[in-house]
Amino acid sequence: MASFYSNGKLLITGEYLVLDGAKSLAVPTKYGQNLVVSSIPEKELVWESYTHKNERWLQVVFDLPRLRIISATFGANQEGSNDLLAENLQNILFKARELNPTFLKNQEGLYVKSELTFARNWGLGSSSTLINNVAQWAQVDAFRLQFNTFGGSAYDIACAQHNTPITYQLQEKKPSAKEIPEFNPSFKEQLFFVHLNKKQNSREGITHYKKYQGNISVLSDKISELTEAFVTCSELGHFEKLLIEHEKLIAPIIQQKPVQMDLFSDYFGQTKSLGAWGGDFILATGNEDTPRYFQNKGFSTVIKYQDMIL
């Protein structure tokens, strides 16, 4: 039996612009995904995916070594195209084999259990943690596997592999991650993560971003400077000003209102979108009244910084 684990992720700075070389601040989470591989007598690969509540939402049976899909079973509440989920998994395994031709060749039967430790709609990296786990199993480079499957900046792969906050940057299209264990805000007890009750697909925002006609290079430099300021910030008031400045830079690029203006104009603290705007988690500064404020607005998932971040 073999087991693998990968951390989830949150992107504090650099959303969208991380695609074009901006230095970003990213943090691995205490939540992630497990992958356990064990032998079975049948000459098949039986894959099962489970939620954080140990409820099976996907089962795919592949023949070996061809990796042809024999059958696929999905949870009753599964969203989206079920067939596409099985095909995406098959594609990941195929791409891993391209990087390591011995992967799942001349193999005995296998049972694979993949289990999240966070809710699937949280957007903490169900795909990136899967990619990193499969890469570990196949003994291939996780960044290459990510670029060959889902694409993106792959900052989430870096988070999957690190246990401290990192700065992340694509330099000449190559990933560069630097651990910054010194990023440990003295005001972390006044920081909260609030889920907006939906999982955001980043493609729409990226589409707007790609249409932006301004000088991306200049904006990337500004975001990189802000990232460095975030890393060294030691005072909550300054931190909140940085949040506001960052939101003002991103809003016109993707043609969306900052989340505070859109949903929380009466909030007494400061908020910032994390990753794709419009869903998943936001960051909020605040106090003991913060959870009550957001819960009264209908947002029940409010997590303290120290309970979320490794």
mmCIF file with all atom_site columns, N, CA and C in Angstrom, residues 29-63:
data_model
loop_
_atom_site.group_PDB
_atom_site.id
_atom_site.type_symbol
_atom_site.label_atom_id
_atom_site.label_alt_id
_atom_site.label_comp_id
_atom_site.label_asym_id
_atom_site.label_entity_id
_atom_site.label_seq_id
_atom_site.pdbx_PDB_ins_code
_atom_site.Cartn_x
_atom_site.Cartn_y
_atom_site.Cartn_z
_atom_site.occupancy
_atom_site.B_iso_or_equiv
_atom_site.pdbx_formal_charge
_atom_site.auth_seq_id
_atom_site.auth_comp_id
_atom_site.auth_asym_id
_atom_site.auth_atom_id
_atom_site.pdbx_PDB_model_num
ATOM 1   N N  . THR A 1 29 ? -3.006  25.332 3.053   1.00 0.00 ? 29 THR A N  1
ATOM 2   C CA . THR A 1 29 ? -4.020  25.227 4.097   1.00 0.00 ? 29 THR A CA 1
ATOM 3   C C  . THR A 1 29 ? -3.862  23.934 4.896   1.00 0.00 ? 29 THR A C  1
ATOM 4   N N  . LYS A 1 30 ? -4.524  23.922 6.042   1.00 0.00 ? 30 LYS A N  1
ATOM 5   C CA . LYS A 1 30 ? -4.554  22.717 6.865   1.00 0.00 ? 30 LYS A CA 1
ATOM 6   C C  . LYS A 1 30 ? -5.444  21.649 6.248   1.00 0.00 ? 30 LYS A C  1
ATOM 7   N N  . TYR A 1 31 ? -6.213  22.042 5.255   1.00 0.00 ? 31 TYR A N  1
ATOM 8   C CA . TYR A 1 31 ? -7.067  21.110 4.532   1.00 0.00 ? 31 TYR A CA 1
ATOM 9   C C  . TYR A 1 31 ? -6.357  20.649 3.263   1.00 0.00 ? 31 TYR A C  1
ATOM 10  N N  . GLY A 1 32 ? -6.659  19.429 2.809   1.00 0.00 ? 32 GLY A N  1
ATOM 11  C CA . GLY A 1 32 ? -6.016  18.927 1.607   1.00 0.00 ? 32 GLY A CA 1
ATOM 12  C C  . GLY A 1 32 ? -6.704  17.684 1.078   1.00 0.00 ? 32 GLY A C  1
ATOM 13  N N  . GLN A 1 33 ? -5.927  16.809 0.442   1.00 0.00 ? 33 GLN A N  1
ATOM 14  C CA . GLN A 1 33 ? -6.480  15.589 -0.147  1.00 0.00 ? 33 GLN A CA 1
ATOM 15  C C  . GLN A 1 33 ? -5.511  14.418 0.038   1.00 0.00 ? 33 GLN A C  1
ATOM 16  N N  . ASN A 1 34 ? -6.066  13.278 0.435   1.00 0.00 ? 34 ASN A N  1
ATOM 17  C CA . ASN A 1 34 ? -5.313  12.041 0.593   1.00 0.00 ? 34 ASN A CA 1
ATOM 18  C C  . ASN A 1 34 ? -5.510  11.152 -0.620  1.00 0.00 ? 34 ASN A C  1
ATOM 19  N N  . LEU A 1 35 ? -4.495  10.348 -0.923  1.00 0.00 ? 35 LEU A N  1
ATOM 20  C CA . LEU A 1 35 ? -4.591  9.335  -1.975  1.00 0.00 ? 35 LEU A CA 1
ATOM 21  C C  . LEU A 1 35 ? -3.938  8.066  -1.447  1.00 0.00 ? 35 LEU A C  1
ATOM 22  N N  . VAL A 1 36 ? -4.708  6.984  -1.417  1.00 0.00 ? 36 VAL A N  1
ATOM 23  C CA . VAL A 1 36 ? -4.200  5.699  -0.923  1.00 0.00 ? 36 VAL A CA 1
ATOM 24  C C  . VAL A 1 36 ? -4.348  4.665  -2.029  1.00 0.00 ? 36 VAL A C  1
ATOM 25  N N  . VAL A 1 37 ? -3.263  3.949  -2.324  1.00 0.00 ? 37 VAL A N  1
ATOM 26  C CA . VAL A 1 37 ? -3.225  2.959  -3.398  1.00 0.00 ? 37 VAL A CA 1
ATOM 27  C C  . VAL A 1 37 ? -2.930  1.589  -2.800  1.00 0.00 ? 37 VAL A C  1
ATOM 28  N N  . SER A 1 38 ? -3.780  0.609  -3.103  1.00 0.00 ? 38 SER A N  1
ATOM 29  C CA . SER A 1 38 ? -3.576  -0.746 -2.598  1.00 0.00 ? 38 SER A CA 1
ATOM 30  C C  . SER A 1 38 ? -3.860  -1.766 -3.696  1.00 0.00 ? 38 SER A C  1
ATOM 31  N N  . SER A 1 39 ? -3.392  -2.980 -3.509  1.00 0.00 ? 39 SER A N  1
ATOM 32  C CA . SER A 1 39 ? -3.520  -4.030 -4.521  1.00 0.00 ? 39 SER A CA 1
ATOM 33  C C  . SER A 1 39 ? -4.857  -4.752 -4.408  1.00 0.00 ? 39 SER A C  1
ATOM 34  N N  . ILE A 1 40 ? -5.364  -5.202 -5.576  1.00 0.00 ? 40 ILE A N  1
ATOM 35  C CA . ILE A 1 40 ? -6.554  -6.045 -5.633  1.00 0.00 ? 40 ILE A CA 1
ATOM 36  C C  . ILE A 1 40 ? -6.285  -7.170 -6.628  1.00 0.00 ? 40 ILE A C  1
ATOM 37  N N  . PRO A 1 41 ? -7.025  -8.279 -6.549  1.00 0.00 ? 41 PRO A N  1
ATOM 38  C CA . PRO A 1 41 ? -6.751  -9.412 -7.442  1.00 0.00 ? 41 PRO A CA 1
ATOM 39  C C  . PRO A 1 41 ? -7.104  -9.135 -8.898  1.00 0.00 ? 41 PRO A C  1
ATOM 40  N N  . GLU A 1 42 ? -8.180  -8.371 -9.137  1.00 0.00 ? 42 GLU A N  1
ATOM 41  C CA . GLU A 1 42 ? -8.634  -8.134 -10.498 1.00 0.00 ? 42 GLU A CA 1
ATOM 42  C C  . GLU A 1 42 ? -7.620  -7.296 -11.281 1.00 0.00 ? 42 GLU A C  1
ATOM 43  N N  . LYS A 1 43 ? -7.520  -7.570 -12.574 1.00 0.00 ? 43 LYS A N  1
ATOM 44  C CA . LYS A 1 43 ? -6.597  -6.821 -13.430 1.00 0.00 ? 43 LYS A CA 1
ATOM 45  C C  . LYS A 1 43 ? -7.268  -5.515 -13.858 1.00 0.00 ? 43 LYS A C  1
ATOM 46  N N  . GLU A 1 44 ? -7.575  -4.682 -12.875 1.00 0.00 ? 44 GLU A N  1
ATOM 47  C CA . GLU A 1 44 ? -8.274  -3.423 -13.097 1.00 0.00 ? 44 GLU A CA 1
ATOM 48  C C  . GLU A 1 44 ? -7.708  -2.359 -12.172 1.00 0.00 ? 44 GLU A C  1
ATOM 49  N N  . LEU A 1 45 ? -7.973  -1.123 -12.540 1.00 0.00 ? 45 LEU A N  1
ATOM 50  C CA . LEU A 1 45 ? -7.734  0.009  -11.642 1.00 0.00 ? 45 LEU A CA 1
ATOM 51  C C  . LEU A 1 45 ? -9.113  0.528  -11.227 1.00 0.00 ? 45 LEU A C  1
ATOM 52  N N  . VAL A 1 46 ? -9.427  0.370  -9.954  1.00 0.00 ? 46 VAL A N  1
ATOM 53  C CA . VAL A 1 46 ? -10.698 0.853  -9.413  1.00 0.00 ? 46 VAL A CA 1
ATOM 54  C C  . VAL A 1 46 ? -10.416 2.129  -8.630  1.00 0.00 ? 46 VAL A C  1
ATOM 55  N N  . TRP A 1 47 ? -10.959 3.222  -9.134  1.00 0.00 ? 47 TRP A N  1
ATOM 56  C CA . TRP A 1 47 ? -10.732 4.531  -8.506  1.00 0.00 ? 47 TRP A CA 1
ATOM 57  C C  . TRP A 1 47 ? -12.016 5.003  -7.827  1.00 0.00 ? 47 TRP A C  1
ATOM 58  N N  . GLU A 1 48 ? -11.904 5.417  -6.563  1.00 0.00 ? 48 GLU A N  1
ATOM 59  C CA . GLU A 1 48 ? -13.049 5.978  -5.853  1.00 0.00 ? 48 GLU A CA 1
ATOM 60  C C  . GLU A 1 48 ? -12.660 7.296  -5.207  1.00 0.00 ? 48 GLU A C  1
ATOM 61  N N  . SER A 1 49 ? -13.496 8.302  -5.377  1.00 0.00 ? 49 SER A N  1
ATOM 62  C CA . SER A 1 49 ? -13.276 9.620  -4.775  1.00 0.00 ? 49 SER A CA 1
ATOM 63  C C  . SER A 1 49 ? -14.334 9.860  -3.707  1.00 0.00 ? 49 SER A C  1
ATOM 64  N N  . TYR A 1 50 ? -13.884 10.368 -2.559  1.00 0.00 ? 50 TYR A N  1
ATOM 65  C CA . TYR A 1 50 ? -14.755 10.580 -1.419  1.00 0.00 ? 50 TYR A CA 1
ATOM 66  C C  . TYR A 1 50 ? -14.703 12.034 -0.951  1.00 0.00 ? 50 TYR A C  1
ATOM 67  N N  . THR A 1 51 ? -15.818 12.494 -0.405  1.00 0.00 ? 51 THR A N  1
ATOM 68  C CA . THR A 1 51 ? -15.892 13.827 0.168   1.00 0.00 ? 51 THR A CA 1
ATOM 69  C C  . THR A 1 51 ? -15.266 13.836 1.555   1.00 0.00 ? 51 THR A C  1
ATOM 70  N N  . HIS A 1 52 ? -15.226 15.012 2.160   1.00 0.00 ? 52 HIS A N  1
ATOM 71  C CA . HIS A 1 52 ? -14.701 15.150 3.520   1.00 0.00 ? 52 HIS A CA 1
ATOM 72  C C  . HIS A 1 52 ? -15.595 14.454 4.539   1.00 0.00 ? 52 HIS A C  1
ATOM 73  N N  . LYS A 1 53 ? -16.805 14.094 4.137   1.00 0.00 ? 53 LYS A N  1
ATOM 74  C CA . LYS A 1 53 ? -17.724 13.357 5.013   1.00 0.00 ? 53 LYS A CA 1
ATOM 75  C C  . LYS A 1 53 ? -17.709 11.862 4.710   1.00 0.00 ? 53 LYS A C  1
ATOM 76  N N  . ASN A 1 54 ? -16.705 11.431 3.967   1.00 0.00 ? 54 ASN A N  1
ATOM 77  C CA . ASN A 1 54 ? -16.526 10.027 3.587   1.00 0.00 ? 54 ASN A CA 1
ATOM 78  C C  . ASN A 1 54 ? -17.699 9.492  2.765   1.00 0.00 ? 54 ASN A C  1
ATOM 79  N N  . GLU A 1 55 ? -18.258 10.362 1.930   1.00 0.00 ? 55 GLU A N  1
ATOM 80  C CA . GLU A 1 55 ? -19.320 9.961  1.010   1.00 0.00 ? 55 GLU A CA 1
ATOM 81  C C  . GLU A 1 55 ? -18.721 9.811  -0.392  1.00 0.00 ? 55 GLU A C  1
ATOM 82  N N  . ARG A 1 56 ? -18.925 8.664  -0.993  1.00 0.00 ? 56 ARG A N  1
ATOM 83  C CA . ARG A 1 56 ? -18.356 8.437  -2.328  1.00 0.00 ? 56 ARG A CA 1
ATOM 84  C C  . ARG A 1 56 ? -19.138 9.234  -3.367  1.00 0.00 ? 56 ARG A C  1
ATOM 85  N N  . TRP A 1 57 ? -18.428 10.029 -4.168  1.00 0.00 ? 57 TRP A N  1
ATOM 86  C CA . TRP A 1 57 ? -19.093 10.794 -5.218  1.00 0.00 ? 57 TRP A CA 1
ATOM 87  C C  . TRP A 1 57 ? -18.654 10.372 -6.623  1.00 0.00 ? 57 TRP A C  1
ATOM 88  N N  . LEU A 1 58 ? -17.636 9.529  -6.699  1.00 0.00 ? 58 LEU A N  1
ATOM 89  C CA . LEU A 1 58 ? -17.172 9.091  -8.011  1.00 0.00 ? 58 LEU A CA 1
ATOM 90  C C  . LEU A 1 58 ? -16.512 7.727  -7.896  1.00 0.00 ? 58 LEU A C  1
ATOM 91  N N  . GLN A 1 59 ? -16.875 6.819  -8.807  1.00 0.00 ? 59 GLN A N  1
ATOM 92  C CA . GLN A 1 59 ? -16.156 5.549  -8.965  1.00 0.00 ? 59 GLN A CA 1
ATOM 93  C C  . GLN A 1 59 ? -15.935 5.318  -10.449 1.00 0.00 ? 59 GLN A C  1
ATOM 94  N N  . VAL A 1 60 ? -14.688 5.095  -10.813 1.00 0.00 ? 60 VAL A N  1
ATOM 95  C CA . VAL A 1 60 ? -14.348 4.793  -12.203 1.00 0.00 ? 60 VAL A CA 1
ATOM 96  C C  . VAL A 1 60 ? -13.496 3.528  -12.207 1.00 0.00 ? 60 VAL A C  1
ATOM 97  N N  . VAL A 1 61 ? -13.873 2.583  -13.093 1.00 0.00 ? 61 VAL A N  1
ATOM 98  C CA . VAL A 1 61 ? -13.103 1.356  -13.245 1.00 0.00 ? 61 VAL A CA 1
ATOM 99  C C  . VAL A 1 61 ? -12.408 1.395  -14.600 1.00 0.00 ? 61 VAL A C  1
ATOM 100 N N  . PHE A 1 62 ? -11.085 1.244  -14.584 1.00 0.00 ? 62 PHE A N  1
ATOM 101 C CA . PHE A 1 62 ? -10.280 1.236  -15.805 1.00 0.00 ? 62 PHE A CA 1
ATOM 102 C C  . PHE A 1 62 ? -9.704  -0.165 -16.015 1.00 0.00 ? 62 PHE A C  1
ATOM 103 N N  . ASP A 1 63 ? -9.572  -0.571 -17.259 1.00 0.00 ? 63 ASP A N  1
ATOM 104 C CA . ASP A 1 63 ? -8.805  -1.787 -17.490 1.00 0.00 ? 63 ASP A CA 1
ATOM 105 C C  . ASP A 1 63 ? -7.317  -1.438 -17.489 1.00 0.00 ? 63 ASP A C  1
#
